[in-house]
């Protein structure tokens, strides 16, 4: 019985750890809300020069003092909005962040949380 309780507490603590287990770029769009889903893309279909927006999904627990950096080439994104992502039981499992980028030229979208790279597979033309 004590082993069962020990295993239960171990699994419970593992499932509610403070780690981020997935973070990736979801979408990119311009100032006129013309955009595309980039979850399964290697390169964007449209050109996004100057000002554009990116949506990022982060699953896991993000602390309030975590540093989230989203780059497109040399352009650093500025946080615009944060929306909780919930499962069907209304439990928050992550967040969707919207970032605004100025002076975008071209390059890979890089998603970093606390200087750890999570995603860099999409090239923005």
PDB file of C-alpha atoms in Angstrom:
ATOM      1  CA  UNK A   1       0.000   0.000   0.000  1.00  0.00           C
ATOM      2  CA  UNK A   2       2.807   2.403   0.841  1.00  0.00           C
ATOM      3  CA  UNK A   3       4.424   1.722  -2.557  1.00  0.00           C
ATOM      4  CA  UNK A   4       1.161   2.555  -4.297  1.00  0.00           C
ATOM      5  CA  UNK A   5       0.908   5.858  -2.429  1.00  0.00           C
ATOM      6  CA  UNK A   6       4.559   6.651  -3.198  1.00  0.00           C
ATOM      7  CA  UNK A   7       4.025   5.934  -6.909  1.00  0.00           C
ATOM      8  CA  UNK A   8       0.877   8.079  -6.908  1.00  0.00           C
ATOM      9  CA  UNK A   9       2.716  11.067  -5.398  1.00  0.00           C
ATOM     10  CA  UNK A  10       5.608  10.621  -7.811  1.00  0.00           C
ATOM     11  CA  UNK A  11       3.283  10.641 -10.830  1.00  0.00           C
ATOM     12  CA  UNK A  12       1.270  13.526  -9.429  1.00  0.00           C
ATOM     13  CA  UNK A  13       4.371  15.664  -8.887  1.00  0.00           C
ATOM     14  CA  UNK A  14       5.703  14.796 -12.346  1.00  0.00           C
ATOM     15  CA  UNK A  15       2.472  15.752 -14.104  1.00  0.00           C
ATOM     16  CA  UNK A  16       2.370  19.151 -12.429  1.00  0.00           C
ATOM     17  CA  UNK A  17       5.995  20.137 -12.811  1.00  0.00           C
ATOM     18  CA  UNK A  18       6.983  23.711 -13.573  1.00  0.00           C
ATOM     19  CA  UNK A  19       8.640  22.803 -16.841  1.00  0.00           C
ATOM     20  CA  UNK A  20       7.582  23.785 -20.320  1.00  0.00           C
ATOM     21  CA  UNK A  21       7.219  20.695 -22.445  1.00  0.00           C
ATOM     22  CA  UNK A  22       6.297  22.261 -25.800  1.00  0.00           C
ATOM     23  CA  UNK A  23       6.547  25.700 -27.412  1.00  0.00           C
ATOM     24  CA  UNK A  24       6.142  26.467 -31.106  1.00  0.00           C
ATOM     25  CA  UNK A  25       5.055  29.071 -33.651  1.00  0.00           C
ATOM     26  CA  UNK A  26       1.422  28.693 -34.735  1.00  0.00           C
ATOM     27  CA  UNK A  27       0.631  31.520 -37.174  1.00  0.00           C
ATOM     28  CA  UNK A  28       1.968  34.657 -38.800  1.00  0.00           C
ATOM     29  CA  UNK A  29      -0.034  37.522 -40.260  1.00  0.00           C
ATOM     30  CA  UNK A  30       0.395  41.113 -41.455  1.00  0.00           C
ATOM     31  CA  UNK A  31      -1.255  44.344 -40.308  1.00  0.00           C
ATOM     32  CA  UNK A  32      -4.341  43.655 -42.466  1.00  0.00           C
ATOM     33  CA  UNK A  33      -4.912  40.257 -40.766  1.00  0.00           C
ATOM     34  CA  UNK A  34      -3.860  38.350 -43.897  1.00  0.00           C
ATOM     35  CA  UNK A  35      -1.823  35.420 -42.727  1.00  0.00           C
ATOM     36  CA  UNK A  36      -1.256  31.709 -42.602  1.00  0.00           C
ATOM     37  CA  UNK A  37      -0.955  28.762 -40.270  1.00  0.00           C
ATOM     38  CA  UNK A  38       2.726  27.790 -40.060  1.00  0.00           C
ATOM     39  CA  UNK A  39       2.584  24.780 -37.743  1.00  0.00           C
ATOM     40  CA  UNK A  40       3.557  22.278 -40.434  1.00  0.00           C
ATOM     41  CA  UNK A  41       5.442  24.591 -42.811  1.00  0.00           C
ATOM     42  CA  UNK A  42       9.120  25.042 -43.548  1.00  0.00           C
ATOM     43  CA  UNK A  43       8.732  28.359 -45.401  1.00  0.00           C
ATOM     44  CA  UNK A  44       5.964  30.957 -45.469  1.00  0.00           C
ATOM     45  CA  UNK A  45       3.834  31.333 -48.589  1.00  0.00           C
ATOM     46  CA  UNK A  46       3.640  35.138 -48.353  1.00  0.00           C
ATOM     47  CA  UNK A  47       6.220  37.862 -47.785  1.00  0.00           C
ATOM     48  CA  UNK A  48       6.037  39.556 -44.383  1.00  0.00           C
ATOM     49  CA  UNK A  49       8.131  42.707 -44.587  1.00  0.00           C
ATOM     50  CA  UNK A  50       8.219  45.504 -42.024  1.00  0.00           C
ATOM     51  CA  UNK A  51       5.415  44.956 -39.464  1.00  0.00           C
ATOM     52  CA  UNK A  52       3.857  41.546 -38.792  1.00  0.00           C
ATOM     53  CA  UNK A  53       2.406  39.500 -35.932  1.00  0.00           C
ATOM     54  CA  UNK A  54       3.172  35.969 -34.752  1.00  0.00           C
ATOM     55  CA  UNK A  55       1.139  33.632 -32.550  1.00  0.00           C
ATOM     56  CA  UNK A  56       3.073  31.285 -30.286  1.00  0.00           C
ATOM     57  CA  UNK A  57       1.703  28.386 -28.220  1.00  0.00           C
ATOM     58  CA  UNK A  58       3.494  27.357 -25.029  1.00  0.00           C
ATOM     59  CA  UNK A  59       2.332  24.239 -23.171  1.00  0.00           C
ATOM     60  CA  UNK A  60       3.307  23.671 -19.561  1.00  0.00           C
ATOM     61  CA  UNK A  61       3.725  26.072 -16.696  1.00  0.00           C
ATOM     62  CA  UNK A  62       5.347  29.405 -17.499  1.00  0.00           C
ATOM     63  CA  UNK A  63       6.417  31.414 -14.487  1.00  0.00           C
ATOM     64  CA  UNK A  64       5.722  35.154 -14.358  1.00  0.00           C
ATOM     65  CA  UNK A  65       9.409  35.981 -14.527  1.00  0.00           C
ATOM     66  CA  UNK A  66      10.150  33.748 -17.546  1.00  0.00           C
ATOM     67  CA  UNK A  67      11.732  35.538 -20.480  1.00  0.00           C
ATOM     68  CA  UNK A  68       9.978  34.750 -23.782  1.00  0.00           C
ATOM     69  CA  UNK A  69      11.874  35.844 -26.922  1.00  0.00           C
ATOM     70  CA  UNK A  70      10.451  35.521 -30.424  1.00  0.00           C
ATOM     71  CA  UNK A  71      12.773  36.516 -33.257  1.00  0.00           C
ATOM     72  CA  UNK A  72      12.272  36.687 -37.006  1.00  0.00           C
ATOM     73  CA  UNK A  73      15.799  37.059 -38.313  1.00  0.00           C
ATOM     74  CA  UNK A  74      17.057  40.088 -36.371  1.00  0.00           C
ATOM     75  CA  UNK A  75      13.594  41.435 -35.470  1.00  0.00           C
ATOM     76  CA  UNK A  76      12.614  40.886 -31.835  1.00  0.00           C
ATOM     77  CA  UNK A  77       8.881  40.527 -31.102  1.00  0.00           C
ATOM     78  CA  UNK A  78       7.039  42.627 -28.533  1.00  0.00           C
ATOM     79  CA  UNK A  79       4.312  40.944 -26.473  1.00  0.00           C
ATOM     80  CA  UNK A  80       0.821  42.140 -27.441  1.00  0.00           C
ATOM     81  CA  UNK A  81      -1.586  39.598 -25.955  1.00  0.00           C
ATOM     82  CA  UNK A  82      -1.754  36.436 -23.831  1.00  0.00           C
ATOM     83  CA  UNK A  83      -4.689  33.970 -23.912  1.00  0.00           C
ATOM     84  CA  UNK A  84      -4.965  30.811 -21.760  1.00  0.00           C
ATOM     85  CA  UNK A  85      -5.334  27.466 -23.540  1.00  0.00           C
ATOM     86  CA  UNK A  86      -7.632  25.057 -21.708  1.00  0.00           C
ATOM     87  CA  UNK A  87      -8.577  21.426 -22.080  1.00  0.00           C
ATOM     88  CA  UNK A  88     -12.175  20.204 -22.127  1.00  0.00           C
ATOM     89  CA  UNK A  89     -12.310  20.370 -18.309  1.00  0.00           C
ATOM     90  CA  UNK A  90     -11.375  24.093 -18.314  1.00  0.00           C
ATOM     91  CA  UNK A  91      -7.946  23.433 -16.852  1.00  0.00           C
ATOM     92  CA  UNK A  92      -5.244  25.763 -18.166  1.00  0.00           C
ATOM     93  CA  UNK A  93      -2.644  23.674 -20.007  1.00  0.00           C
ATOM     94  CA  UNK A  94      -0.738  26.515 -21.680  1.00  0.00           C
ATOM     95  CA  UNK A  95      -0.932  29.961 -23.215  1.00  0.00           C
ATOM     96  CA  UNK A  96      -1.162  31.499 -26.665  1.00  0.00           C
ATOM     97  CA  UNK A  97       0.971  34.614 -27.045  1.00  0.00           C
ATOM     98  CA  UNK A  98       0.714  37.245 -29.779  1.00  0.00           C
ATOM     99  CA  UNK A  99       3.879  39.191 -30.615  1.00  0.00           C
ATOM    100  CA  UNK A 100       4.278  42.241 -32.838  1.00  0.00           C
ATOM    101  CA  UNK A 101       7.443  42.516 -34.933  1.00  0.00           C
ATOM    102  CA  UNK A 102       8.807  45.732 -36.411  1.00  0.00           C
ATOM    103  CA  UNK A 103      11.305  45.968 -39.286  1.00  0.00           C
ATOM    104  CA  UNK A 104      10.990  42.344 -40.394  1.00  0.00           C
ATOM    105  CA  UNK A 105      13.109  41.471 -43.416  1.00  0.00           C
ATOM    106  CA  UNK A 106      13.493  37.699 -43.606  1.00  0.00           C
ATOM    107  CA  UNK A 107      14.799  34.837 -41.503  1.00  0.00           C
ATOM    108  CA  UNK A 108      13.794  31.958 -39.295  1.00  0.00           C
ATOM    109  CA  UNK A 109      11.239  32.318 -36.498  1.00  0.00           C
ATOM    110  CA  UNK A 110      12.961  31.386 -33.238  1.00  0.00           C
ATOM    111  CA  UNK A 111      10.923  30.623 -30.128  1.00  0.00           C
ATOM    112  CA  UNK A 112      13.005  30.872 -26.936  1.00  0.00           C
ATOM    113  CA  UNK A 113      11.873  30.642 -23.328  1.00  0.00           C
ATOM    114  CA  UNK A 114      14.506  31.474 -20.712  1.00  0.00           C
ATOM    115  CA  UNK A 115      17.179  31.314 -23.465  1.00  0.00           C
ATOM    116  CA  UNK A 116      16.234  27.719 -24.378  1.00  0.00           C
ATOM    117  CA  UNK A 117      15.397  27.248 -28.075  1.00  0.00           C
ATOM    118  CA  UNK A 118      12.122  25.378 -28.634  1.00  0.00           C
ATOM    119  CA  UNK A 119      11.308  26.034 -32.317  1.00  0.00           C
ATOM    120  CA  UNK A 120      13.200  27.388 -35.327  1.00  0.00           C
ATOM    121  CA  UNK A 121      11.906  25.470 -38.334  1.00  0.00           C
ATOM    122  CA  UNK A 122       9.882  28.105 -40.253  1.00  0.00           C
ATOM    123  CA  UNK A 123      11.604  30.522 -42.628  1.00  0.00           C
ATOM    124  CA  UNK A 124       9.828  33.843 -43.219  1.00  0.00           C
ATOM    125  CA  UNK A 125      10.301  35.382 -46.662  1.00  0.00           C
TER     126      UNK A 125
END
